[in-house]
PDB file of C-alpha atoms and ligand atoms in Angstrom:
ATOM      1  CA  MET X   1    -153.632 108.913 -11.991  1.00  0.00           C
ATOM      2  CA  ASN X   2    -154.613 109.692  -8.053  1.00  0.00           C
ATOM      3  CA  ARG X   3    -154.240 113.425  -7.255  1.00  0.00           C
ATOM      4  CA  GLN X   4    -150.415 113.519  -6.268  1.00  0.00           C
ATOM      5  CA  THR X   5    -147.724 115.876  -6.826  1.00  0.00           C
ATOM      6  CA  LYS X   6    -144.160 114.521  -8.135  1.00  0.00           C
ATOM      7  CA  ASP X   7    -141.827 114.662  -4.727  1.00  0.00           C
ATOM      8  CA  GLU X   8    -139.310 117.070  -6.301  1.00  0.00           C
ATOM      9  CA  PHE X   9    -138.017 118.055  -9.142  1.00  0.00           C
ATOM     10  CA  ARG X  10    -133.904 118.859  -8.997  1.00  0.00           C
ATOM     11  CA  ALA X  11    -132.378 121.399 -11.481  1.00  0.00           C
ATOM     12  CA  ILE X  12    -128.243 121.479 -12.231  1.00  0.00           C
ATOM     13  CA  ILE X  13    -127.711 125.346 -12.748  1.00  0.00           C
ATOM     14  CA  THR X  14    -124.394 126.292 -14.240  1.00  0.00           C
ATOM     15  CA  SER X  15    -124.896 129.923 -14.746  1.00  0.00           C
ATOM     16  CA  GLU X  16    -126.609 133.056 -13.095  1.00  0.00           C
ATOM     17  CA  GLU X  17    -128.117 133.434 -16.818  1.00  0.00           C
ATOM     18  CA  GLU X  18    -129.245 130.105 -16.591  1.00  0.00           C
ATOM     19  CA  THR X  19    -130.601 131.293 -12.727  1.00  0.00           C
ATOM     20  CA  ALA X  20    -132.818 134.141 -14.504  1.00  0.00           C
ATOM     21  CA  ALA X  21    -133.968 131.748 -16.663  1.00  0.00           C
ATOM     22  CA  PHE X  22    -135.180 129.074 -13.989  1.00  0.00           C
ATOM     23  CA  GLY X  23    -136.929 131.769 -12.625  1.00  0.00           C
ATOM     24  CA  GLN X  24    -138.460 132.872 -15.157  1.00  0.00           C
ATOM     25  CA  ALA X  25    -139.704 130.096 -16.446  1.00  0.00           C
ATOM     26  CA  LEU X  26    -141.157 129.561 -12.612  1.00  0.00           C
ATOM     27  CA  ALA X  27    -142.799 132.687 -12.892  1.00  0.00           C
ATOM     28  CA  LYS X  28    -144.986 132.148 -15.335  1.00  0.00           C
ATOM     29  CA  LEU X  29    -146.915 129.024 -13.763  1.00  0.00           C
ATOM     30  CA  LEU X  30    -146.948 130.934 -10.681  1.00  0.00           C
ATOM     31  CA  ARG X  31    -150.662 132.340  -9.675  1.00  0.00           C
ATOM     32  CA  ALA X  32    -152.503 134.975  -6.988  1.00  0.00           C
ATOM     33  CA  GLY X  33    -152.457 133.293  -3.664  1.00  0.00           C
ATOM     34  CA  ASP X  34    -149.215 131.432  -4.322  1.00  0.00           C
ATOM     35  CA  VAL X  35    -146.674 131.039  -1.457  1.00  0.00           C
ATOM     36  CA  VAL X  36    -142.674 130.332  -2.416  1.00  0.00           C
ATOM     37  CA  CYS X  37    -140.353 129.284  -0.005  1.00  0.00           C
ATOM     38  CA  LEU X  38    -136.360 129.872  -1.034  1.00  0.00           C
ATOM     39  CA  ARG X  39    -134.800 127.697   1.693  1.00  0.00           C
ATOM     40  CA  GLY X  40    -130.396 127.590   1.582  1.00  0.00           C
ATOM     41  CA  ASP X  41    -127.438 129.248   2.651  1.00  0.00           C
ATOM     42  CA  LEU X  42    -126.104 132.620   2.590  1.00  0.00           C
ATOM     43  CA  GLY X  43    -124.994 133.476  -1.216  1.00  0.00           C
ATOM     44  CA  ALA X  44    -127.309 130.529  -2.512  1.00  0.00           C
ATOM     45  CA  GLY X  45    -128.945 132.974  -4.921  1.00  0.00           C
ATOM     46  CA  LYS X  46    -132.639 133.187  -3.140  1.00  0.00           C
ATOM     47  CA  THR X  47    -132.848 136.773  -4.090  1.00  0.00           C
ATOM     48  CA  THR X  48    -131.126 136.022  -7.733  1.00  0.00           C
ATOM     49  CA  LEU X  49    -133.833 133.910  -8.072  1.00  0.00           C
ATOM     50  CA  THR X  50    -136.078 136.476  -6.376  1.00  0.00           C
ATOM     51  CA  ARG X  51    -135.037 138.893  -9.181  1.00  0.00           C
ATOM     52  CA  ALA X  52    -135.889 136.714 -12.126  1.00  0.00           C
ATOM     53  CA  LEU X  53    -139.524 135.797 -10.643  1.00  0.00           C
ATOM     54  CA  VAL X  54    -139.761 139.662 -10.311  1.00  0.00           C
ATOM     55  CA  ALA X  55    -139.097 140.087 -14.182  1.00  0.00           C
ATOM     56  CA  GLY X  56    -140.249 137.332 -15.272  1.00  0.00           C
ATOM     57  CA  MET X  57    -144.051 138.510 -13.875  1.00  0.00           C
ATOM     58  CA  GLY X  58    -142.957 142.043 -16.167  1.00  0.00           C
ATOM     59  CA  SER X  59    -142.110 144.449 -13.761  1.00  0.00           C
ATOM     60  CA  PRO X  60    -139.340 146.216 -14.784  1.00  0.00           C
ATOM     61  CA  ALA X  61    -138.775 146.803 -10.373  1.00  0.00           C
ATOM     62  CA  PRO X  62    -135.127 146.761  -8.896  1.00  0.00           C
ATOM     63  CA  VAL X  63    -135.281 143.554  -6.466  1.00  0.00           C
ATOM     64  CA  SER X  64    -132.728 144.131  -3.443  1.00  0.00           C
ATOM     65  CA  SER X  65    -132.983 142.079  -0.162  1.00  0.00           C
ATOM     66  CA  PRO X  66    -135.231 143.308   2.143  1.00  0.00           C
ATOM     67  CA  THR X  67    -133.068 142.283   5.461  1.00  0.00           C
ATOM     68  CA  PHE X  68    -133.509 145.632   6.747  1.00  0.00           C
ATOM     69  CA  THR X  69    -136.474 146.533   5.509  1.00  0.00           C
ATOM     70  CA  LEU X  70    -138.380 142.558   5.717  1.00  0.00           C
ATOM     71  CA  VAL X  71    -140.818 143.050   3.124  1.00  0.00           C
ATOM     72  CA  HIS X  72    -140.539 144.550  -0.144  1.00  0.00           C
ATOM     73  CA  GLU X  73    -143.212 144.863  -2.343  1.00  0.00           C
ATOM     74  CA  TYR X  74    -143.036 144.728  -6.365  1.00  0.00           C
ATOM     75  CA  ARG X  75    -145.792 145.497  -8.716  1.00  0.00           C
ATOM     76  CA  GLY X  76    -145.694 147.084 -12.222  1.00  0.00           C
ATOM     77  CA  GLY X  77    -145.710 142.659 -13.726  1.00  0.00           C
ATOM     78  CA  SER X  78    -149.138 140.202 -14.037  1.00  0.00           C
ATOM     79  CA  LEU X  79    -149.301 139.788 -10.942  1.00  0.00           C
ATOM     80  CA  PRO X  80    -147.863 141.523  -7.227  1.00  0.00           C
ATOM     81  CA  ILE X  81    -144.515 139.950  -5.424  1.00  0.00           C
ATOM     82  CA  TRP X  82    -143.946 140.432  -1.625  1.00  0.00           C
ATOM     83  CA  HIS X  83    -140.431 139.704  -0.976  1.00  0.00           C
ATOM     84  CA  VAL X  84    -140.005 138.559   2.648  1.00  0.00           C
ATOM     85  CA  ASP X  85    -136.840 138.266   4.108  1.00  0.00           C
ATOM     86  CA  ALA X  86    -137.505 136.388   7.181  1.00  0.00           C
ATOM     87  CA  TYR X  87    -134.009 135.883   8.756  1.00  0.00           C
ATOM     88  CA  ARG X  88    -134.343 138.174  12.281  1.00  0.00           C
ATOM     89  CA  LEU X  89    -137.742 136.576  12.478  1.00  0.00           C
ATOM     90  CA  THR X  90    -138.244 134.902  15.580  1.00  0.00           C
ATOM     91  CA  GLY X  91    -141.650 133.415  15.096  1.00  0.00           C
ATOM     92  CA  ALA X  92    -145.365 133.791  14.914  1.00  0.00           C
ATOM     93  CA  GLN X  93    -146.235 137.739  16.334  1.00  0.00           C
ATOM     94  CA  ASP X  94    -142.971 139.152  14.396  1.00  0.00           C
ATOM     95  CA  THR X  95    -145.122 137.757  11.281  1.00  0.00           C
ATOM     96  CA  VAL X  96    -148.447 139.340  12.658  1.00  0.00           C
ATOM     97  CA  ASP X  97    -146.521 142.522  13.280  1.00  0.00           C
ATOM     98  CA  ILE X  98    -144.559 142.614   9.526  1.00  0.00           C
ATOM     99  CA  GLY X  99    -148.251 142.430   8.174  1.00  0.00           C
ATOM    100  CA  LEU X 100    -147.183 138.483   6.453  1.00  0.00           C
ATOM    101  CA  GLU X 101    -150.226 137.161   8.052  1.00  0.00           C
ATOM    102  CA  GLU X 102    -152.820 139.537   6.273  1.00  0.00           C
ATOM    103  CA  VAL X 103    -150.650 139.330   2.466  1.00  0.00           C
ATOM    104  CA  LEU X 104    -151.149 135.572   3.130  1.00  0.00           C
ATOM    105  CA  LEU X 105    -154.459 135.976   3.559  1.00  0.00           C
ATOM    106  CA  THR X 106    -155.812 138.540   1.279  1.00  0.00           C
ATOM    107  CA  GLY X 107    -154.314 136.043  -1.704  1.00  0.00           C
ATOM    108  CA  GLU X 108    -153.807 138.835  -4.301  1.00  0.00           C
ATOM    109  CA  GLY X 109    -150.439 138.318  -5.450  1.00  0.00           C
ATOM    110  CA  ILE X 110    -147.421 135.699  -4.620  1.00  0.00           C
ATOM    111  CA  VAL X 111    -145.229 135.609  -1.465  1.00  0.00           C
ATOM    112  CA  VAL X 112    -141.471 135.020  -1.528  1.00  0.00           C
ATOM    113  CA  ILE X 113    -139.721 134.167   1.664  1.00  0.00           C
ATOM    114  CA  GLU X 114    -136.467 133.897   2.209  1.00  0.00           C
ATOM    115  CA  TRP X 115    -135.862 131.814   5.341  1.00  0.00           C
ATOM    116  CA  PRO X 116    -139.030 130.368   5.811  1.00  0.00           C
ATOM    117  CA  GLU X 117    -136.765 127.766   8.335  1.00  0.00           C
ATOM    118  CA  ARG X 118    -137.609 130.531  10.831  1.00  0.00           C
ATOM    119  CA  ILE X 119    -141.109 131.019  10.598  1.00  0.00           C
ATOM    120  CA  GLU X 120    -141.884 127.393   9.755  1.00  0.00           C
ATOM    121  CA  ALA X 121    -144.896 127.318  11.987  1.00  0.00           C
ATOM    122  CA  SER X 122    -146.543 130.260  10.387  1.00  0.00           C
ATOM    123  CA  LEU X 123    -146.261 128.764   6.969  1.00  0.00           C
ATOM    124  CA  PRO X 124    -148.814 127.592   4.562  1.00  0.00           C
ATOM    125  CA  ASP X 125    -149.205 123.553   4.067  1.00  0.00           C
ATOM    126  CA  ASP X 126    -149.811 124.700   0.639  1.00  0.00           C
ATOM    127  CA  ARG X 127    -146.607 126.120  -0.834  1.00  0.00           C
ATOM    128  CA  LEU X 128    -143.666 125.135  -2.926  1.00  0.00           C
ATOM    129  CA  ASP X 129    -140.538 124.928  -1.079  1.00  0.00           C
ATOM    130  CA  VAL X 130    -137.329 126.085  -3.307  1.00  0.00           C
ATOM    131  CA  SER X 131    -133.828 124.654  -1.653  1.00  0.00           C
ATOM    132  CA  ILE X 132    -131.123 126.395  -3.069  1.00  0.00           C
ATOM    133  CA  ARG X 133    -127.351 125.134  -2.603  1.00  0.00           C
ATOM    134  CA  ASP X 134    -124.498 126.085  -3.935  1.00  0.00           C
ATOM    135  CA  THR X 135    -122.157 123.522  -6.014  1.00  0.00           C
ATOM    136  CA  GLY X 136    -119.040 125.054  -6.449  1.00  0.00           C
ATOM    137  CA  GLY X 137    -118.268 128.051  -8.555  1.00  0.00           C
ATOM    138  CA  ASP X 138    -121.474 129.509 -10.597  1.00  0.00           C
ATOM    139  CA  THR X 139    -122.923 126.172 -10.190  1.00  0.00           C
ATOM    140  CA  ARG X 140    -125.996 125.692  -8.308  1.00  0.00           C
ATOM    141  CA  GLU X 141    -128.599 122.286  -7.519  1.00  0.00           C
ATOM    142  CA  ILE X 142    -132.253 123.496  -6.877  1.00  0.00           C
ATOM    143  CA  ILE X 143    -134.750 121.471  -5.885  1.00  0.00           C
ATOM    144  CA  LEU X 144    -138.949 122.283  -6.114  1.00  0.00           C
ATOM    145  CA  THR X 145    -140.873 120.575  -4.097  1.00  0.00           C
ATOM    146  CA  PRO X 146    -144.154 121.082  -4.475  1.00  0.00           C
ATOM    147  CA  LYS X 147    -146.435 121.238  -1.256  1.00  0.00           C
ATOM    148  CA  GLY X 148    -150.737 120.390  -1.626  1.00  0.00           C
ATOM    149  CA  PRO X 149    -153.187 120.669  -3.797  1.00  0.00           C
ATOM    150  CA  ARG X 150    -152.716 123.492  -5.573  1.00  0.00           C
ATOM    151  CA  TRP X 151    -149.026 122.374  -7.025  1.00  0.00           C
ATOM    152  CA  VAL X 152    -150.508 119.240  -8.258  1.00  0.00           C
ATOM    153  CA  GLU X 153    -151.176 121.049 -11.548  1.00  0.00           C
ATOM    154  CA  PHE X 154    -147.878 122.663 -11.309  1.00  0.00           C
ATOM    155  CA  SER X 155    -146.439 119.516 -11.356  1.00  0.00           C
ATOM    156  CA  ASN X 156    -147.598 118.381 -14.581  1.00  0.00           C
ATOM    157  CA  GLN X 157    -146.659 122.454 -16.178  1.00  0.00           C
ATOM    158  CA  TRP X 158    -143.133 122.160 -14.621  1.00  0.00           C
ATOM    159  CA  ALA X 159    -142.073 119.114 -16.218  1.00  0.00           C
ATOM    160  CA  GLU X 160    -142.914 120.302 -19.540  1.00  0.00           C
ATOM    161  CA  GLN X 161    -141.121 123.833 -18.312  1.00  0.00           C
ATOM    162  CA  TRP X 162    -137.667 122.776 -17.522  1.00  0.00           C
ATOM    163  CA  GLN X 163    -136.467 119.916 -18.819  1.00  0.00           C
TER     164      GLN X 163
HETATM  165  P1  ADP G   1    -129.015 134.644  -1.163  1.00  0.00           P
HETATM  166  O1  ADP G   1    -130.358 135.213  -1.341  1.00  0.00           O
HETATM  167  O2  ADP G   1    -129.432 133.624  -1.407  1.00  0.00           O
HETATM  168  O3  ADP G   1    -128.111 135.363   0.103  1.00  0.00           O
HETATM  169  P2  ADP G   1    -128.146 136.322  -3.723  1.00  0.00           P
HETATM  170  O4  ADP G   1    -129.140 136.208  -4.499  1.00  0.00           O
HETATM  171  O5  ADP G   1    -128.075 137.690  -2.661  1.00  0.00           O
HETATM  172  O6  ADP G   1    -128.036 134.816  -2.194  1.00  0.00           O
HETATM  173  O7  ADP G   1    -126.276 136.146  -3.702  1.00  0.00           O
HETATM  174  C1  ADP G   1    -125.560 134.560  -4.889  1.00  0.00           C
HETATM  175  C2  ADP G   1    -124.647 135.035  -5.164  1.00  0.00           C
HETATM  176  O8  ADP G   1    -123.917 134.174  -5.974  1.00  0.00           O
HETATM  177  C3  ADP G   1    -124.466 136.471  -6.028  1.00  0.00           C
HETATM  178  O9  ADP G   1    -123.439 137.493  -5.303  1.00  0.00           O
HETATM  179  C4  ADP G   1    -124.418 135.808  -7.927  1.00  0.00           C
HETATM  180  O10 ADP G   1    -123.692 136.876  -8.270  1.00  0.00           O
HETATM  181  C5  ADP G   1    -123.506 134.563  -7.149  1.00  0.00           C
HETATM  182  N1  ADP G   1    -123.811 133.868  -8.644  1.00  0.00           N
HETATM  183  C6  ADP G   1    -123.179 133.128  -9.409  1.00  0.00           C
HETATM  184  N2  ADP G   1    -123.790 131.999  -9.463  1.00  0.00           N
HETATM  185  C7  ADP G   1    -124.836 131.561  -9.555  1.00  0.00           C
HETATM  186  C8  ADP G   1    -126.059 131.184 -10.094  1.00  0.00           C
HETATM  187  N3  ADP G   1    -126.082 129.796 -10.899  1.00  0.00           N
HETATM  188  N4  ADP G   1    -127.323 131.323  -9.187  1.00  0.00           N
HETATM  189  C9  ADP G   1    -127.285 132.438  -8.352  1.00  0.00           C
HETATM  190  N5  ADP G   1    -126.806 133.399  -8.460  1.00  0.00           N
HETATM  191  C10 ADP G   1    -125.623 133.180  -8.331  1.00  0.00           C
HETATM  192 MG1   MG G   2    -131.429 136.828   0.378  1.00  0.00          MG
END
């Protein structure tokens, strides 16, 4: 086998509780320096999934949408999580302004970005893209697309973690 990541992992989720379980399973495989981009329409479940990632780190911090503050920092778990809402950002300068560049450079914790398409040019090539789609009621389609060498090992582990 060559060192290639699997192209994508698709999951069909049927309840909010299952999204929480999915996020907690995902949290177990994350490492300091990881960047996770959450793509999906308003109400898809990006913040809900972030809440599960924070809980999965063992942090008791309450997670809310960072729409007005742009970046939230959650500590108290095995790794800190920086939660970014890029909806109102317009480009590279903004990502510098909110301190995102610095957070990405220090690589101390996990960076979770909602609306990453707003700052596409500032995203690292090595990242986990997560797309969430509301498929009716409480069902969601979640597609994980690992990108870059860091995620090779993740791909192997995730196949065991989530059937
Ligand atoms: P976003 O951050 O993508 O705008 P939120 O996580 O804030 O979305 O909101 C998702 C909404 O969908 C919440 O009201 C949540 O209760 C609801 N919901 C219903 N089923 C699910 C599910 N399976 N996963 C995630 N959220 C769900
Ligand atoms: Mg949100």
